[in-house]
PDB file of C-alpha atoms in Angstrom:
ATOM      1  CA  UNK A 138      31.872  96.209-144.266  1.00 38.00           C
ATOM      2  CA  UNK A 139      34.651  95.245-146.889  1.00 39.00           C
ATOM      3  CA  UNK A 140      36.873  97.630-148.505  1.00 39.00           C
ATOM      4  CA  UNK A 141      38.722  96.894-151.494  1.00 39.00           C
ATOM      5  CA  UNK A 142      41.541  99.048-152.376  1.00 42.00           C
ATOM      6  CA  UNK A 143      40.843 100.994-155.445  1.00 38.00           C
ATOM      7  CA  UNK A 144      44.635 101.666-156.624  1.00 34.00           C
ATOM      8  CA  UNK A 145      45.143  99.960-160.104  1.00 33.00           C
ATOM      9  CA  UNK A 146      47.325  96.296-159.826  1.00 31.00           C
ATOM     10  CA  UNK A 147      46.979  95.708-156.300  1.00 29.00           C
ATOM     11  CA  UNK A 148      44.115  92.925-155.440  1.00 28.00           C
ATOM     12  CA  UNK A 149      43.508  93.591-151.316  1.00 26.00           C
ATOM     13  CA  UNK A 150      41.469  94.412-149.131  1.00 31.00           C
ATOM     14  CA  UNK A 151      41.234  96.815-145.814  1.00 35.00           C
ATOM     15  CA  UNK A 152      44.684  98.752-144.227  1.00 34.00           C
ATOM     16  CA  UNK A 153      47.168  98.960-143.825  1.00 37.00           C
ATOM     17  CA  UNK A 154      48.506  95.157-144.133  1.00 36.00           C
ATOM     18  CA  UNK A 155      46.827  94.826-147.302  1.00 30.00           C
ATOM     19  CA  UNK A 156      46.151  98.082-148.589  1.00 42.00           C
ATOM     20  CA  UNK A 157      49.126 100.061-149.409  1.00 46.00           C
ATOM     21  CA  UNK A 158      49.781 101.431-145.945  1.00 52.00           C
ATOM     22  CA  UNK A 159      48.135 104.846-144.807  1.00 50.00           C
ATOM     23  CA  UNK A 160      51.556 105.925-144.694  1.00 51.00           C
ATOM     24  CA  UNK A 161      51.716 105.276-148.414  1.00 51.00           C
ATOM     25  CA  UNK A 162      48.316 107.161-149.018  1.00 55.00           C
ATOM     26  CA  UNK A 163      48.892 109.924-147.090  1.00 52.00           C
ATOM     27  CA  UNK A 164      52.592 110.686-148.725  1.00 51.00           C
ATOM     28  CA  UNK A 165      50.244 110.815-151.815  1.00 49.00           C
ATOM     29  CA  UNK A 166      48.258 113.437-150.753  1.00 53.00           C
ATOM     30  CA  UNK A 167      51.007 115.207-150.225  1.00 59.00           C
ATOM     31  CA  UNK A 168      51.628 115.738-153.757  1.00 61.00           C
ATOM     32  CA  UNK A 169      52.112 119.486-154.665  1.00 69.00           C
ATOM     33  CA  UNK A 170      49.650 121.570-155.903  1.00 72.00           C
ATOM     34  CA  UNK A 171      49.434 123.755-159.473  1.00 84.00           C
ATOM     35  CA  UNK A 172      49.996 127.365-159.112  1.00 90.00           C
ATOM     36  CA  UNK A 173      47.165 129.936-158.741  1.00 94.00           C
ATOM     37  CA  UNK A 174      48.154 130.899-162.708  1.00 94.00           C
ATOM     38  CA  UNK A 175      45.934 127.617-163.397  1.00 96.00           C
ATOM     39  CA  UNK A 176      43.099 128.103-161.171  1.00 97.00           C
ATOM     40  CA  UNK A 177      41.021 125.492-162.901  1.00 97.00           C
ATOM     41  CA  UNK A 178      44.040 122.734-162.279  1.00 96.00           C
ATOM     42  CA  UNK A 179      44.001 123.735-159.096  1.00 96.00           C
ATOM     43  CA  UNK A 180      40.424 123.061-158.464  1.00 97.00           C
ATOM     44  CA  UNK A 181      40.619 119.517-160.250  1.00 97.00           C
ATOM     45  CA  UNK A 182      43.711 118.616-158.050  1.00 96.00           C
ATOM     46  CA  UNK A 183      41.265 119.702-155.379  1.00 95.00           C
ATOM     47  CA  UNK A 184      38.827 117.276-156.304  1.00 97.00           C
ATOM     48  CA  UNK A 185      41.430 114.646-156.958  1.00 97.00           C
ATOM     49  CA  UNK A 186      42.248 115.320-153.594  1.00 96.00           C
ATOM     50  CA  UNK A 187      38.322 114.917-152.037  1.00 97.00           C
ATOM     51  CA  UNK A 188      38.272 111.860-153.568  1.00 97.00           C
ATOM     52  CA  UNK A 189      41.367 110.233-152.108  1.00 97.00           C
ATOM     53  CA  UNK A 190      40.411 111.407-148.047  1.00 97.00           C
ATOM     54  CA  UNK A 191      36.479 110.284-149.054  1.00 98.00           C
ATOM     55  CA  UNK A 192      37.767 106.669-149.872  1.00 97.00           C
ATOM     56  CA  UNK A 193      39.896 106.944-147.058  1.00 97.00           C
ATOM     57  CA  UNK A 194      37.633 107.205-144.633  1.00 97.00           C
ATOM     58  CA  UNK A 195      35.760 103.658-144.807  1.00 97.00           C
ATOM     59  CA  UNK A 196      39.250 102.612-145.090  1.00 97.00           C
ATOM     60  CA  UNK A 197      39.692 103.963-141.964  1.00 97.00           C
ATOM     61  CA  UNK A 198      36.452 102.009-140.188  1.00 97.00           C
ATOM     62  CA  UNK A 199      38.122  98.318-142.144  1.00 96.00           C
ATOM     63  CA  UNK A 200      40.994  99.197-139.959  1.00 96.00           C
ATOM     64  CA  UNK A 201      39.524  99.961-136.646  1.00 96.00           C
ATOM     65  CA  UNK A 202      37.596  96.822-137.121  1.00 94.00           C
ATOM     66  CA  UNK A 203      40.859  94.651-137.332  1.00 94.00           C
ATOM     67  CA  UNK A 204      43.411  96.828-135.589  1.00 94.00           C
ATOM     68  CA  UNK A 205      41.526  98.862-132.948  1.00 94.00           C
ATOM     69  CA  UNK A 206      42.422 102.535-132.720  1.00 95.00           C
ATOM     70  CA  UNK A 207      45.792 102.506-133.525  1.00 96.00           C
ATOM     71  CA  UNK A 208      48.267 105.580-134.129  1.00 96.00           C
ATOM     72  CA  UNK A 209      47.826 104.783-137.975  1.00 96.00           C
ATOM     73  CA  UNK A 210      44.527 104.870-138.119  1.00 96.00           C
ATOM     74  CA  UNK A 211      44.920 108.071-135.572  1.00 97.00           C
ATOM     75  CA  UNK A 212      47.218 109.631-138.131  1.00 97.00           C
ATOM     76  CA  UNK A 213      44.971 108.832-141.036  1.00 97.00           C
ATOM     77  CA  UNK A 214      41.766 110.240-139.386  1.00 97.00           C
ATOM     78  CA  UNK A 215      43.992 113.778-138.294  1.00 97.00           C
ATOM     79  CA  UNK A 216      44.312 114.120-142.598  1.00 97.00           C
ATOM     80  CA  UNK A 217      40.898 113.456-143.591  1.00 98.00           C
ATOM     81  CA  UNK A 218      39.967 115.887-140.459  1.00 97.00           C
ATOM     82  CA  UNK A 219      42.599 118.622-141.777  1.00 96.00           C
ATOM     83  CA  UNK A 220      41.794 117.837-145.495  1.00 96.00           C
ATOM     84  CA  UNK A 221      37.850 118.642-144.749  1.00 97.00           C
ATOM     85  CA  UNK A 222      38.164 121.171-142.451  1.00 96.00           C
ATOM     86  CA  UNK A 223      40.624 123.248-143.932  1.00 94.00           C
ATOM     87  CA  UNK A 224      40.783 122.704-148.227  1.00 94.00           C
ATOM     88  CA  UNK A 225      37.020 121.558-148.992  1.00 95.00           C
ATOM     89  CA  UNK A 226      35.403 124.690-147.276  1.00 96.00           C
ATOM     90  CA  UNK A 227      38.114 127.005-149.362  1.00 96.00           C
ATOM     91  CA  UNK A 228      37.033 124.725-152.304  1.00 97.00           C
ATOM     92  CA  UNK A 229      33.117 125.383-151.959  1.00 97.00           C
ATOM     93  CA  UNK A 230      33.680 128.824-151.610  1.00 97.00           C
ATOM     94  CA  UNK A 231      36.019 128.896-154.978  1.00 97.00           C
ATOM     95  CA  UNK A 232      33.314 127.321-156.658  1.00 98.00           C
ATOM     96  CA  UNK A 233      30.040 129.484-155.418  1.00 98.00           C
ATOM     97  CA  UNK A 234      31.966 132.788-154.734  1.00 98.00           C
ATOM     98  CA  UNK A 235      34.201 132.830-158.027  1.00 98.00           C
ATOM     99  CA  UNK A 236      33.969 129.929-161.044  1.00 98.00           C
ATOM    100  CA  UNK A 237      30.039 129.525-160.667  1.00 98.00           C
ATOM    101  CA  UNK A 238      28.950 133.017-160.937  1.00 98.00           C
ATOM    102  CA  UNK A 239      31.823 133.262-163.945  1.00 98.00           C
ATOM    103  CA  UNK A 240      30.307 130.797-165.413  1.00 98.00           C
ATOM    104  CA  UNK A 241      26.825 132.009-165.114  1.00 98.00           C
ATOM    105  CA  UNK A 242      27.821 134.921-166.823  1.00 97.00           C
ATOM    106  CA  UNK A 243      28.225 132.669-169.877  1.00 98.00           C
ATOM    107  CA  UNK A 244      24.329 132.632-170.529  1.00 97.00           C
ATOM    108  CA  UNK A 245      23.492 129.071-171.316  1.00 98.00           C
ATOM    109  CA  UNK A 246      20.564 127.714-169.831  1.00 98.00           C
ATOM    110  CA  UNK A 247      21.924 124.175-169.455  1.00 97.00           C
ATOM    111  CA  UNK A 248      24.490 124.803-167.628  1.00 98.00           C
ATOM    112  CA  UNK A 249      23.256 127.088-165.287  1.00 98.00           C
ATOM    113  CA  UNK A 250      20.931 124.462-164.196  1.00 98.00           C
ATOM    114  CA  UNK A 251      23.833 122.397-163.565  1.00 98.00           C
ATOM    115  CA  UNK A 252      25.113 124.865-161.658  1.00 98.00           C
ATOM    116  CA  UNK A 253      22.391 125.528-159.368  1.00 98.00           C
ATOM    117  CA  UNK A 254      22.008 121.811-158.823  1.00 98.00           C
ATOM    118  CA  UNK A 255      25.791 121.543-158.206  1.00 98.00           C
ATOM    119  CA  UNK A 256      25.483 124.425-155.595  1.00 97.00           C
ATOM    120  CA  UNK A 257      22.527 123.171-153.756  1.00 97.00           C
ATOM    121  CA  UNK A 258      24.571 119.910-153.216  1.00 98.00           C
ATOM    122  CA  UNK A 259      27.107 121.587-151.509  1.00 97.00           C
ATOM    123  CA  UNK A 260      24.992 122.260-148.684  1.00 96.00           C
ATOM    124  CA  UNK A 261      23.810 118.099-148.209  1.00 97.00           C
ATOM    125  CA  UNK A 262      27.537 117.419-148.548  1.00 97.00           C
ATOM    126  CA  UNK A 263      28.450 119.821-145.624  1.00 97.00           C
ATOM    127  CA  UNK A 264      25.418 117.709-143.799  1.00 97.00           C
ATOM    128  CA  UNK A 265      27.314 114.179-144.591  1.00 98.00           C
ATOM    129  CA  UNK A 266      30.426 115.476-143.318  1.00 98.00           C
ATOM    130  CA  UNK A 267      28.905 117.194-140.088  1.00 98.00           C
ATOM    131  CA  UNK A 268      28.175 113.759-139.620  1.00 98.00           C
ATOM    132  CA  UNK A 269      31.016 111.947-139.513  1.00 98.00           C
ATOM    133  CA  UNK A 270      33.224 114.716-138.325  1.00 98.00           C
ATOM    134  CA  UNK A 271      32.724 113.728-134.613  1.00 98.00           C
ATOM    135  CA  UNK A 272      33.563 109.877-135.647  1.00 98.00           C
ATOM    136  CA  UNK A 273      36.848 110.900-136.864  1.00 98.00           C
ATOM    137  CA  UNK A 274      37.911 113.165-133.991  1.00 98.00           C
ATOM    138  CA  UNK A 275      37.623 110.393-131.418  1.00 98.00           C
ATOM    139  CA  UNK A 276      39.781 108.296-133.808  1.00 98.00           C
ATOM    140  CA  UNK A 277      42.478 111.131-134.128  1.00 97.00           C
ATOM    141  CA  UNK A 278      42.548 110.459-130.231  1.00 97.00           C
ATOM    142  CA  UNK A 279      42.689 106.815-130.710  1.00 96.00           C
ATOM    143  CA  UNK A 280      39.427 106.323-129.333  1.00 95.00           C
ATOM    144  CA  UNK A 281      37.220 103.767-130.804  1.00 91.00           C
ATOM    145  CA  UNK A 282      33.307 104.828-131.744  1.00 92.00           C
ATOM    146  CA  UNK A 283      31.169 103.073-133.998  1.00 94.00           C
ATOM    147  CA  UNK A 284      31.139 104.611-137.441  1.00 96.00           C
ATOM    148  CA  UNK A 285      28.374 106.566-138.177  1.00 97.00           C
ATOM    149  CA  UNK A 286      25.491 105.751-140.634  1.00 97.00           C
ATOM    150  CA  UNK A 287      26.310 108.682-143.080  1.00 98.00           C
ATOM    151  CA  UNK A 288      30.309 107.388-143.549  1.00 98.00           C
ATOM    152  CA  UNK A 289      28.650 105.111-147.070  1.00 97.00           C
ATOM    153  CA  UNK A 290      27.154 108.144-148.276  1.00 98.00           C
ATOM    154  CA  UNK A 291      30.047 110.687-147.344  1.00 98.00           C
ATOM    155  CA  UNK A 292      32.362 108.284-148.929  1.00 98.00           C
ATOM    156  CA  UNK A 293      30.372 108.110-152.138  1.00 98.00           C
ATOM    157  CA  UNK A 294      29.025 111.276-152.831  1.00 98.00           C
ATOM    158  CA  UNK A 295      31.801 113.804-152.851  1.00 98.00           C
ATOM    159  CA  UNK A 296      33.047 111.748-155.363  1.00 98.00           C
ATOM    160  CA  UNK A 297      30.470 111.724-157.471  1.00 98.00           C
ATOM    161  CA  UNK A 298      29.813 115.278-156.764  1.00 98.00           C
ATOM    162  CA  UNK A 299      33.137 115.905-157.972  1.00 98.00           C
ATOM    163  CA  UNK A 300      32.620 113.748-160.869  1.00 98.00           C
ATOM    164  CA  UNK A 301      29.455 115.613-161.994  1.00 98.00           C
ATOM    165  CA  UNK A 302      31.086 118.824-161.892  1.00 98.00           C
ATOM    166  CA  UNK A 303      33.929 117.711-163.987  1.00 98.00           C
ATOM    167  CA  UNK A 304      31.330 116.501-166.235  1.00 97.00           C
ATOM    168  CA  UNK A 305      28.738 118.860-166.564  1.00 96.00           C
ATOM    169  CA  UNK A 306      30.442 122.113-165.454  1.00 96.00           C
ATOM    170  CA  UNK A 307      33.432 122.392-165.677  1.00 97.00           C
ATOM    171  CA  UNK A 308      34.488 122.084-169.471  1.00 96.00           C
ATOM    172  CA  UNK A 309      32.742 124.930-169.811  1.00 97.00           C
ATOM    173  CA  UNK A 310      35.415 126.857-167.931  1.00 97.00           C
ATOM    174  CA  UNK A 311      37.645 126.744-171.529  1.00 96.00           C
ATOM    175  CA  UNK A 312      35.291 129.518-173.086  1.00 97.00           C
ATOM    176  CA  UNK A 313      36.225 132.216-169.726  1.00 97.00           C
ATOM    177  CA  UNK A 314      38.550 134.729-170.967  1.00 97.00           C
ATOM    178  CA  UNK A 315      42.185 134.980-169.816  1.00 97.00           C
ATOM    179  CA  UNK A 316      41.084 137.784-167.599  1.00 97.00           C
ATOM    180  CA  UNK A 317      38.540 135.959-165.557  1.00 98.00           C
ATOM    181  CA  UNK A 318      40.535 132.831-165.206  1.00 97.00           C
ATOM    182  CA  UNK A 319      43.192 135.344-163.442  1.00 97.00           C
ATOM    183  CA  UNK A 320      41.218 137.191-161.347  1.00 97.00           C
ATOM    184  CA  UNK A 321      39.680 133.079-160.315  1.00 97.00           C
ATOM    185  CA  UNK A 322      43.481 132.413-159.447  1.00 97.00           C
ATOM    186  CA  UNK A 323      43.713 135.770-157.397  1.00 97.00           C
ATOM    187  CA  UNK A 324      40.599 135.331-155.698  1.00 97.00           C
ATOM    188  CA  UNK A 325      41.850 131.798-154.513  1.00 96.00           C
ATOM    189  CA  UNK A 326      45.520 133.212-153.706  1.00 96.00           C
ATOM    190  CA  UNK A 327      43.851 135.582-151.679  1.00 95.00           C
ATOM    191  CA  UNK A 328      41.507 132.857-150.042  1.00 95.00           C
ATOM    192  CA  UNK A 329      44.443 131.001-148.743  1.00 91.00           C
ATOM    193  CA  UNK A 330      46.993 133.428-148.180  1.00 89.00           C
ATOM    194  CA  UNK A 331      49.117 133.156-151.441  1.00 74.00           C
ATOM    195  CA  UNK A 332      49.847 129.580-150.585  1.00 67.00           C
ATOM    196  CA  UNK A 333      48.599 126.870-153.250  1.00 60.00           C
ATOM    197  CA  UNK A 334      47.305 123.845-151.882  1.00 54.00           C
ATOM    198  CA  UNK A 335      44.692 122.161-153.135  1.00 56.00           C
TER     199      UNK A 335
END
């Protein structure tokens, strides 16, 4: 399997010697999060989030293949671990316990189908990543285990799952009134205990 690094300018392949190093990546995701007054900012930084620790995790199998399971590739596995365990489930549940059903009560046809397709891909997602949750626990112990046959489609469809609810849902959020979009942002304040992080 060959990775390419996706960040714009920089021709290599695999981590960390050619990649920028985990390190780098993971001081990325690091990056603070908008307040709860912008709950639908928060959510995208949330996505731009699942798509960074997705890509990271074939990343992660390039450099078990050529470095063995090292404490980078230890330390790397222990964020995408904390990233899905912790932020994506409080993410679902924004989406399915707050924004969807506020935008439901919008009344278009269209995108309420998108929504119920959106939502029933939650649960398939939760499948890919039951998957190759195990994988990356050994590897946050530095032990080495093949990588599972789901880590392709983990690694590709959050993403795109993200992407298609950027696309087809939510724009739609501009026409919720001021009102909703607050009681979104206290709903997810209260989710995570007042602290934003995406």
């Amino acid at each position: 399997m060959q990775v390419t690094c996706s960040r714009p300018g920089v021709p290599i392949v695999g981590i960390p010697a050619v990649c920028p190093s985990i390190q780098e990546d993971l001081m990325l995701s690091q990056a603070p999060a908008p307040g709860f007054d912008d709950p639908i900012a928060l959510l995208l930084a949330c996505h731009d989030k699942v798509r960074h620790f997705a890509s990271l995790a074939p990343r992660i199998a390039q450099h078990l293949a050529e470095h063995g399971a090292d404490l980078e590739a230890a330390q790397a596995a222990t964020n995408v671990l904390r990233y899905f365990e912790r932020a994506a489930p409080l993410h679902h549940a924004d989406e399915e316990d707050d924004l969807f059903p506020a935008l439901r009560q919008l009344g278009e046809l269209e995108l309420n189908h998108s929504l119920d397709t959106l939502q029933a891909e939650h649960a398939l997602l939760n499948a890919l990543w039951l998957a190759v949750r195990p994988w990356l626990d050994a590897v946050t112990r530095q032990q080495w285990l093949p990588s599972p046959a789901e880590l392709g489609d983990f690694a590709q469809r959050y993403p795109a799952h993200a992407d298609q609810e950027e696309a087809l849902v939510y724009g739609a959020a501009s026409k919720l009134s001021a009102e909703t979009l607050q009681r979104l942002g206290a709903a997810m304040s209260q989710r995570r205990g007042g602290k934003a992080w995406a």
